[in-house]
Coordinates of C-alpha atoms in Angstrom, one line a residue:
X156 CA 161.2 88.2 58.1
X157 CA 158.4 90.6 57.9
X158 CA 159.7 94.3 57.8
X159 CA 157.0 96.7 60.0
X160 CA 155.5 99.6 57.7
X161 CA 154.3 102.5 59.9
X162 CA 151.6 104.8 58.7
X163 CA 151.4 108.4 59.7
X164 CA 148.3 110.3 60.0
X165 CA 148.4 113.8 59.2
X166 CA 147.3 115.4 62.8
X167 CA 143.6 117.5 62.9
X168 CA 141.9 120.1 63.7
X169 CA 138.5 120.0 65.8
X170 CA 137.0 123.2 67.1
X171 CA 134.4 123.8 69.6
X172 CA 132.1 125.8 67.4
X173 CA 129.8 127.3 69.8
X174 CA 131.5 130.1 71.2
X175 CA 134.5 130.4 68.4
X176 CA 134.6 133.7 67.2
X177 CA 134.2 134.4 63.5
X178 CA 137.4 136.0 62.8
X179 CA 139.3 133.2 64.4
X180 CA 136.9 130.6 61.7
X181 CA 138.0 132.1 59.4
X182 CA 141.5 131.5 60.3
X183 CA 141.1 128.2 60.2
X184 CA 139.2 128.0 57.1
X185 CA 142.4 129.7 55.3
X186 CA 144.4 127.4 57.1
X187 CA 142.8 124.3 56.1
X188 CA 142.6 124.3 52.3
X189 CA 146.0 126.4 52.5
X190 CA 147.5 123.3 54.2
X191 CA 144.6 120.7 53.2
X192 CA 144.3 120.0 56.7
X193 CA 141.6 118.2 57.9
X194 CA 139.1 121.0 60.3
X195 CA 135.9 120.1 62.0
X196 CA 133.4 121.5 64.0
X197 CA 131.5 121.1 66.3
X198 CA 128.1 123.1 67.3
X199 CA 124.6 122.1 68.7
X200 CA 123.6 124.8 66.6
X201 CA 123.7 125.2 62.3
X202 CA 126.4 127.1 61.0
X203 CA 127.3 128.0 57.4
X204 CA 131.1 126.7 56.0
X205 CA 133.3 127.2 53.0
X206 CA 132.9 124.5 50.4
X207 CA 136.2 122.5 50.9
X208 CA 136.6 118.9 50.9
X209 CA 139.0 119.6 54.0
X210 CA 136.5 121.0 56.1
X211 CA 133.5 119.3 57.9
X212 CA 131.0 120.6 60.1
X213 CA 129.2 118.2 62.4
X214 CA 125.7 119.7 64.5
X215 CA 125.2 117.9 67.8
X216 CA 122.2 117.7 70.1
X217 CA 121.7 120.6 72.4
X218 CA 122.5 119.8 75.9
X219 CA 125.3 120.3 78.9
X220 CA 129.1 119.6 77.4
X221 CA 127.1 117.3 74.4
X222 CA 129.9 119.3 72.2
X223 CA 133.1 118.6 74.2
X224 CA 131.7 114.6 75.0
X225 CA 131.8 114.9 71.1
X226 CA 135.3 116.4 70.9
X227 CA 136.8 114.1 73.2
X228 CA 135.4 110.6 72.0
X229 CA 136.9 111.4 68.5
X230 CA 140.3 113.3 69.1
X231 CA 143.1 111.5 69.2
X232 CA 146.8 111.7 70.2
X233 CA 148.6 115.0 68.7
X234 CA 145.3 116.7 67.4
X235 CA 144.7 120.0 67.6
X236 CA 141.4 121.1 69.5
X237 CA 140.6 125.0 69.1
X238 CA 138.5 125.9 72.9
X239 CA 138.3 128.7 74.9
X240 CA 136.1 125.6 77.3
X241 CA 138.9 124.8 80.0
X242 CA 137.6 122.0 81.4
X243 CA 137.5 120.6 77.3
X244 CA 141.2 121.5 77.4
X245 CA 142.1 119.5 80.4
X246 CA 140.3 116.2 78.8
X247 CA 142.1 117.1 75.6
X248 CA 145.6 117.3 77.3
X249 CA 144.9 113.9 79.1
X250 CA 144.5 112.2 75.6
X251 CA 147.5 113.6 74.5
X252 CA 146.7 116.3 72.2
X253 CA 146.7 119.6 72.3
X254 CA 144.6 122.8 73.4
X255 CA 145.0 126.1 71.6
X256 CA 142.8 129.0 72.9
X257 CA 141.3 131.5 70.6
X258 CA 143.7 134.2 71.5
X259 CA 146.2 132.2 71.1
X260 CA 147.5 131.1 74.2
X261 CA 148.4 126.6 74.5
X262 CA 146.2 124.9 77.5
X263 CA 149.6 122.7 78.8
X264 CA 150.4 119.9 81.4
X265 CA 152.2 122.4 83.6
X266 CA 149.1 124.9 83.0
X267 CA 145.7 123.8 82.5
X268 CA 145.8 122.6 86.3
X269 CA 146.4 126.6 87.6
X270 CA 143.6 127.8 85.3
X271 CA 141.1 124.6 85.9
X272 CA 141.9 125.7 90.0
X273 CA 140.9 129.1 88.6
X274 CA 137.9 128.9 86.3
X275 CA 135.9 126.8 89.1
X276 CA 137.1 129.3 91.6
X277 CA 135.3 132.2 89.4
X278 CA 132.4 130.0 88.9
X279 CA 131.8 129.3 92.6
X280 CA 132.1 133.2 93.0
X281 CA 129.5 134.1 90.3
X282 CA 127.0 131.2 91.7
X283 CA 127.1 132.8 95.0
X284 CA 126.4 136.1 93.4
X285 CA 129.8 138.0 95.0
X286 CA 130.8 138.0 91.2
X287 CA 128.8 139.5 88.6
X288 CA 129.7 140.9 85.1
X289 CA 130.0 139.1 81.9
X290 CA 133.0 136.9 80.8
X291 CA 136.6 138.0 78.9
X292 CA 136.5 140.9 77.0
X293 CA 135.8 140.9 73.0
X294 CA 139.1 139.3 70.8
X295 CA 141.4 142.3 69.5
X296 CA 143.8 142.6 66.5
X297 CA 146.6 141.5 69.2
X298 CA 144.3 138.5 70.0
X299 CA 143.7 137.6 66.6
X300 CA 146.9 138.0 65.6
X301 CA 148.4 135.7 68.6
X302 CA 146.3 133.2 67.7
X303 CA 147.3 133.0 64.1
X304 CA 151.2 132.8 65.2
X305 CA 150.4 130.3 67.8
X306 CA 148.9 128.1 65.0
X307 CA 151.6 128.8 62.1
X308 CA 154.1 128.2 64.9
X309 CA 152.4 124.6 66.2
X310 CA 151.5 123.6 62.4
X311 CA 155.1 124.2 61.2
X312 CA 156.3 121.7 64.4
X313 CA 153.6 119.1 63.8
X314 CA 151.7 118.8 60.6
X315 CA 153.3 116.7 58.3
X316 CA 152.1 117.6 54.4

C-alpha cells in the first residue's frame, strides 16, 4: 500500500510593476527577504531591484495588457497578485488567487463584480469626453500604511515558512 505524500508550495507574490508605486516596492522588498518569500514583477519597462535571491524581476514586451497576459499564465491558486488593474484582479480571482490593491484594499468574489461594473462605466464616460481629469489621487501615509496591514494580515493567514 502506497501512502500519498503531499507537497506544499509556499504561495507568491507577483506584482504588476508598471503603475506600482515606489513606496508600496519597497514594501514588498522588506517583505520578501524578511519572509523569504518568493516576489516578482512584472514591467514592459527596466526597473532596478534589491539584490535578493527571493526577488525576480521579469521585463515584458510593450504592448496592450502584455503585463497582466503575463501575470495570469503563471499565477496559480492562492498567490498573491499586487494591481491596482481591475480587470487583472477579476482574471486573478477566477484562478483562485488573490488580488491586493496598493492601498490596501482585497479585489473579492463578492466585489470585483461592483467595481469591474464601475471602472468600464468611468471608462465609457471619459471616452465620450463627459469625464475628464486624471485618475485616483497620489497614495498617502493612511494608504501606505493600509496596505502594509492588509499584507501582514493575508501573509500571517496564508504563507507557510
Amino acid at each position: 500500500m502506497s501512502e500519498k505524500i503531499e507537497t506544499t508550495r509556499k504561495i507568491e507574490i507577483l506584482v504588476d510593476a508598471d503603475a506600482c508605486p515606489k513606496v508600496i516596492k519597497e514594501i514588498l522588498f522588506r517583505v520578501a527577504k524578511r519572509l523569504s518569500i518568493k516576489t516578482t514583477l512584472f514591467a514592459n519597462h527596466g526597473m532596478s531591484i534589491p539584490p535578493s535571491p527571493f526577488i525576480k524581476f521579469v521585463q515584458v514586451p510593450g504592448g496592450f495588457d502584455v503585463v497582466d497576459k503575463k501575470i495570469v499564465d503563471l499565477i496559480l491558486p492562492h498567490d498573491l497578485v499586487i494591481t491596482a488593474d481591475i480587470p487583472l484582479a477579476a482574471a486573478v480571482i477566477e484562478k483562485d488567487a488573490f488580488a491586493l490593491n496598493p492601498r490596501g484594499t482585497f479585489y473579492t468574489k463578492e466585489n470585483i463584480a461592483q467595481r469591474l461594473s464601475l471602472r468600464n462605466f468611468m471608462e465609457e464616460m471619459r471616452s465620450t469626453g463627459q469625464l475628464t481629469g486624471g485618475g485616483p489621487p497620489p497614495l498617502n501615509n493612511k494608504d501606505q500604511q493600509a496596505f502594509a496591514n492588509a499584507l501582514d494580515s493575508f501573509l500571517g493567514k496564508h504563507f507557510r515558512l
